[in-house]
């Protein structure tokens, strides 16, 4: 078993090393940062909306009726691993749940580690950037955002 863990650890290390090298390319860096933030943001919003739906004891079908959408739209929103809802859909669902979608500034650490590399197309420490973005993209593994 220890050998398997060592192999996985080595492979994981190789992945991060390769990613850090790929992030040296300004175009790749920009695409990777944008995609990571997109995934993290959508996950946080969808998780908060689903938690609010559960708290309201509202079925997905009832929520779909409330926003005049097909039930499949709401089912996909809360069930699919690869969602890319429109802002309009998120706003409608939020309104039906007594909420609204708002913008907030990134924490200072994220602005430094995410925004600056995005604007400049480079990062002084691509290994740290890769790991930070990986953590942001893992929002499904975190506890849900409070509704």
PDB file of C-alpha atoms in Angstrom:
ATOM      1  CA  UNK A   1       0.000   0.000   0.000  1.00  0.00           C
ATOM      2  CA  UNK A   2       2.831   2.412   0.788  1.00  0.00           C
ATOM      3  CA  UNK A   3       4.197   1.914  -2.737  1.00  0.00           C
ATOM      4  CA  UNK A   4       0.820   2.900  -4.280  1.00  0.00           C
ATOM      5  CA  UNK A   5       0.707   6.054  -2.136  1.00  0.00           C
ATOM      6  CA  UNK A   6       4.266   6.917  -3.182  1.00  0.00           C
ATOM      7  CA  UNK A   7       3.346   6.490  -6.874  1.00  0.00           C
ATOM      8  CA  UNK A   8       0.230   8.653  -6.469  1.00  0.00           C
ATOM      9  CA  UNK A   9       2.214  11.297  -4.624  1.00  0.00           C
ATOM     10  CA  UNK A  10       4.865  11.316  -7.352  1.00  0.00           C
ATOM     11  CA  UNK A  11       2.226  11.537 -10.090  1.00  0.00           C
ATOM     12  CA  UNK A  12       0.485  14.344  -8.214  1.00  0.00           C
ATOM     13  CA  UNK A  13       3.802  16.181  -7.895  1.00  0.00           C
ATOM     14  CA  UNK A  14       4.524  15.689 -11.590  1.00  0.00           C
ATOM     15  CA  UNK A  15       1.104  17.105 -12.474  1.00  0.00           C
ATOM     16  CA  UNK A  16       1.695  20.261 -10.422  1.00  0.00           C
ATOM     17  CA  UNK A  17       5.216  20.625 -11.818  1.00  0.00           C
ATOM     18  CA  UNK A  18       3.921  20.277 -15.397  1.00  0.00           C
ATOM     19  CA  UNK A  19       1.104  22.717 -14.722  1.00  0.00           C
ATOM     20  CA  UNK A  20       3.511  25.246 -13.198  1.00  0.00           C
ATOM     21  CA  UNK A  21       5.650  24.962 -16.332  1.00  0.00           C
ATOM     22  CA  UNK A  22       2.609  25.398 -18.603  1.00  0.00           C
ATOM     23  CA  UNK A  23       1.664  28.515 -16.629  1.00  0.00           C
ATOM     24  CA  UNK A  24       4.875  30.144 -17.874  1.00  0.00           C
ATOM     25  CA  UNK A  25       3.006  30.693 -21.170  1.00  0.00           C
ATOM     26  CA  UNK A  26       1.036  33.956 -20.718  1.00  0.00           C
ATOM     27  CA  UNK A  27      -1.886  32.821 -22.899  1.00  0.00           C
ATOM     28  CA  UNK A  28      -2.205  29.472 -21.083  1.00  0.00           C
ATOM     29  CA  UNK A  29      -1.956  31.258 -17.735  1.00  0.00           C
ATOM     30  CA  UNK A  30      -4.777  33.646 -18.611  1.00  0.00           C
ATOM     31  CA  UNK A  31      -7.073  30.860 -19.821  1.00  0.00           C
ATOM     32  CA  UNK A  32      -6.338  28.690 -16.799  1.00  0.00           C
ATOM     33  CA  UNK A  33      -6.915  31.516 -14.303  1.00  0.00           C
ATOM     34  CA  UNK A  34     -10.171  32.591 -15.975  1.00  0.00           C
ATOM     35  CA  UNK A  35     -11.495  29.011 -16.114  1.00  0.00           C
ATOM     36  CA  UNK A  36     -10.520  28.321 -12.502  1.00  0.00           C
ATOM     37  CA  UNK A  37     -12.287  31.435 -11.246  1.00  0.00           C
ATOM     38  CA  UNK A  38     -15.334  30.697 -13.435  1.00  0.00           C
ATOM     39  CA  UNK A  39     -15.666  27.186 -12.025  1.00  0.00           C
ATOM     40  CA  UNK A  40     -15.177  28.337  -8.446  1.00  0.00           C
ATOM     41  CA  UNK A  41     -17.675  31.190  -8.760  1.00  0.00           C
ATOM     42  CA  UNK A  42     -20.403  29.117 -10.409  1.00  0.00           C
ATOM     43  CA  UNK A  43     -19.951  26.308  -7.885  1.00  0.00           C
ATOM     44  CA  UNK A  44     -20.277  28.704  -4.963  1.00  0.00           C
ATOM     45  CA  UNK A  45     -23.413  30.341  -6.351  1.00  0.00           C
ATOM     46  CA  UNK A  46     -25.099  27.083  -7.351  1.00  0.00           C
ATOM     47  CA  UNK A  47     -24.268  25.468  -3.994  1.00  0.00           C
ATOM     48  CA  UNK A  48     -25.718  28.448  -2.107  1.00  0.00           C
ATOM     49  CA  UNK A  49     -28.878  28.398  -4.237  1.00  0.00           C
ATOM     50  CA  UNK A  50     -29.325  24.654  -3.779  1.00  0.00           C
ATOM     51  CA  UNK A  51     -28.885  25.019  -0.041  1.00  0.00           C
ATOM     52  CA  UNK A  52     -31.508  27.795  -0.016  1.00  0.00           C
ATOM     53  CA  UNK A  53     -33.849  25.584  -2.067  1.00  0.00           C
ATOM     54  CA  UNK A  54     -33.397  22.749   0.425  1.00  0.00           C
ATOM     55  CA  UNK A  55     -33.972  25.115   3.364  1.00  0.00           C
ATOM     56  CA  UNK A  56     -37.195  26.355   1.727  1.00  0.00           C
ATOM     57  CA  UNK A  57     -38.256  22.722   1.241  1.00  0.00           C
ATOM     58  CA  UNK A  58     -38.871  23.500  -2.423  1.00  0.00           C
ATOM     59  CA  UNK A  59     -38.636  20.773  -5.043  1.00  0.00           C
ATOM     60  CA  UNK A  60     -36.690  21.342  -8.236  1.00  0.00           C
ATOM     61  CA  UNK A  61     -39.929  21.047 -10.205  1.00  0.00           C
ATOM     62  CA  UNK A  62     -41.657  23.676  -8.049  1.00  0.00           C
ATOM     63  CA  UNK A  63     -38.693  25.991  -8.441  1.00  0.00           C
ATOM     64  CA  UNK A  64     -38.804  25.486 -12.216  1.00  0.00           C
ATOM     65  CA  UNK A  65     -42.508  26.389 -12.245  1.00  0.00           C
ATOM     66  CA  UNK A  66     -41.783  29.520 -10.208  1.00  0.00           C
ATOM     67  CA  UNK A  67     -39.367  30.803 -12.857  1.00  0.00           C
ATOM     68  CA  UNK A  68     -41.382  29.476 -15.834  1.00  0.00           C
ATOM     69  CA  UNK A  69     -38.602  27.108 -16.870  1.00  0.00           C
ATOM     70  CA  UNK A  70     -38.567  23.490 -17.906  1.00  0.00           C
ATOM     71  CA  UNK A  71     -37.908  21.209 -14.920  1.00  0.00           C
ATOM     72  CA  UNK A  72     -34.832  19.860 -16.725  1.00  0.00           C
ATOM     73  CA  UNK A  73     -33.237  23.317 -16.529  1.00  0.00           C
ATOM     74  CA  UNK A  74     -33.364  23.342 -12.733  1.00  0.00           C
ATOM     75  CA  UNK A  75     -32.449  19.647 -12.465  1.00  0.00           C
ATOM     76  CA  UNK A  76     -29.326  20.238 -14.589  1.00  0.00           C
ATOM     77  CA  UNK A  77     -28.438  23.342 -12.599  1.00  0.00           C
ATOM     78  CA  UNK A  78     -28.331  21.421  -9.323  1.00  0.00           C
ATOM     79  CA  UNK A  79     -27.332  17.962 -10.526  1.00  0.00           C
ATOM     80  CA  UNK A  80     -24.876  18.296 -13.385  1.00  0.00           C
ATOM     81  CA  UNK A  81     -21.144  18.205 -12.784  1.00  0.00           C
ATOM     82  CA  UNK A  82     -20.570  20.603 -15.676  1.00  0.00           C
ATOM     83  CA  UNK A  83     -22.978  23.505 -15.325  1.00  0.00           C
ATOM     84  CA  UNK A  84     -22.604  26.801 -17.123  1.00  0.00           C
ATOM     85  CA  UNK A  85     -25.799  28.680 -16.312  1.00  0.00           C
ATOM     86  CA  UNK A  86     -26.499  32.138 -17.611  1.00  0.00           C
ATOM     87  CA  UNK A  87     -26.473  35.002 -15.161  1.00  0.00           C
ATOM     88  CA  UNK A  88     -30.149  35.505 -16.006  1.00  0.00           C
ATOM     89  CA  UNK A  89     -31.013  31.961 -14.901  1.00  0.00           C
ATOM     90  CA  UNK A  90     -29.056  32.354 -11.677  1.00  0.00           C
ATOM     91  CA  UNK A  91     -30.779  35.684 -10.975  1.00  0.00           C
ATOM     92  CA  UNK A  92     -34.239  34.194 -11.610  1.00  0.00           C
ATOM     93  CA  UNK A  93     -33.580  31.200  -9.357  1.00  0.00           C
ATOM     94  CA  UNK A  94     -32.156  33.481  -6.677  1.00  0.00           C
ATOM     95  CA  UNK A  95     -35.201  35.771  -6.817  1.00  0.00           C
ATOM     96  CA  UNK A  96     -37.563  32.803  -6.479  1.00  0.00           C
ATOM     97  CA  UNK A  97     -35.626  31.841  -3.349  1.00  0.00           C
ATOM     98  CA  UNK A  98     -35.699  35.349  -1.899  1.00  0.00           C
ATOM     99  CA  UNK A  99     -32.080  36.031  -2.792  1.00  0.00           C
ATOM    100  CA  UNK A 100     -30.048  37.972  -5.341  1.00  0.00           C
ATOM    101  CA  UNK A 101     -26.701  37.485  -7.006  1.00  0.00           C
ATOM    102  CA  UNK A 102     -24.177  40.148  -6.050  1.00  0.00           C
ATOM    103  CA  UNK A 103     -20.543  40.924  -6.732  1.00  0.00           C
ATOM    104  CA  UNK A 104     -17.935  41.229  -4.029  1.00  0.00           C
ATOM    105  CA  UNK A 105     -14.258  42.068  -4.172  1.00  0.00           C
ATOM    106  CA  UNK A 106     -11.835  39.199  -4.004  1.00  0.00           C
ATOM    107  CA  UNK A 107      -9.934  38.933  -0.744  1.00  0.00           C
ATOM    108  CA  UNK A 108      -6.621  40.801  -0.860  1.00  0.00           C
ATOM    109  CA  UNK A 109      -4.602  37.575  -1.076  1.00  0.00           C
ATOM    110  CA  UNK A 110      -6.631  36.405  -4.095  1.00  0.00           C
ATOM    111  CA  UNK A 111      -6.283  39.778  -5.805  1.00  0.00           C
ATOM    112  CA  UNK A 112      -2.536  39.495  -5.419  1.00  0.00           C
ATOM    113  CA  UNK A 113      -2.245  35.843  -6.452  1.00  0.00           C
ATOM    114  CA  UNK A 114      -4.992  35.711  -9.100  1.00  0.00           C
ATOM    115  CA  UNK A 115      -5.773  39.147 -10.502  1.00  0.00           C
ATOM    116  CA  UNK A 116      -2.199  40.341 -10.952  1.00  0.00           C
ATOM    117  CA  UNK A 117      -1.094  37.241 -12.925  1.00  0.00           C
ATOM    118  CA  UNK A 118      -4.274  37.500 -15.007  1.00  0.00           C
ATOM    119  CA  UNK A 119      -3.612  41.132 -15.903  1.00  0.00           C
ATOM    120  CA  UNK A 120       0.141  40.752 -16.334  1.00  0.00           C
ATOM    121  CA  UNK A 121       0.090  37.334 -18.020  1.00  0.00           C
ATOM    122  CA  UNK A 122       2.775  36.037 -15.688  1.00  0.00           C
ATOM    123  CA  UNK A 123       3.343  34.939 -12.126  1.00  0.00           C
ATOM    124  CA  UNK A 124       6.476  35.089 -10.022  1.00  0.00           C
ATOM    125  CA  UNK A 125       5.611  31.690  -8.511  1.00  0.00           C
ATOM    126  CA  UNK A 126       3.668  29.508 -10.946  1.00  0.00           C
ATOM    127  CA  UNK A 127       3.787  26.520  -8.565  1.00  0.00           C
ATOM    128  CA  UNK A 128       2.006  28.518  -5.849  1.00  0.00           C
ATOM    129  CA  UNK A 129      -0.459  29.923  -8.400  1.00  0.00           C
ATOM    130  CA  UNK A 130      -1.280  26.438  -9.723  1.00  0.00           C
ATOM    131  CA  UNK A 131      -1.905  25.087  -6.228  1.00  0.00           C
ATOM    132  CA  UNK A 132      -3.988  28.109  -5.209  1.00  0.00           C
ATOM    133  CA  UNK A 133      -6.168  27.825  -8.312  1.00  0.00           C
ATOM    134  CA  UNK A 134      -6.528  24.091  -7.709  1.00  0.00           C
ATOM    135  CA  UNK A 135      -7.839  24.841  -4.230  1.00  0.00           C
ATOM    136  CA  UNK A 136     -10.319  27.371  -5.623  1.00  0.00           C
ATOM    137  CA  UNK A 137     -11.543  24.842  -8.182  1.00  0.00           C
ATOM    138  CA  UNK A 138     -12.168  22.317  -5.406  1.00  0.00           C
ATOM    139  CA  UNK A 139     -15.122  24.195  -3.950  1.00  0.00           C
ATOM    140  CA  UNK A 140     -17.288  21.084  -4.273  1.00  0.00           C
ATOM    141  CA  UNK A 141     -15.145  19.504  -1.565  1.00  0.00           C
ATOM    142  CA  UNK A 142     -15.660  22.466   0.792  1.00  0.00           C
ATOM    143  CA  UNK A 143     -18.687  23.012   2.929  1.00  0.00           C
ATOM    144  CA  UNK A 144     -21.439  24.885   1.123  1.00  0.00           C
ATOM    145  CA  UNK A 145     -21.646  28.629   1.265  1.00  0.00           C
ATOM    146  CA  UNK A 146     -24.257  29.737   3.788  1.00  0.00           C
ATOM    147  CA  UNK A 147     -27.467  30.788   2.119  1.00  0.00           C
TER     148      UNK A 147
END
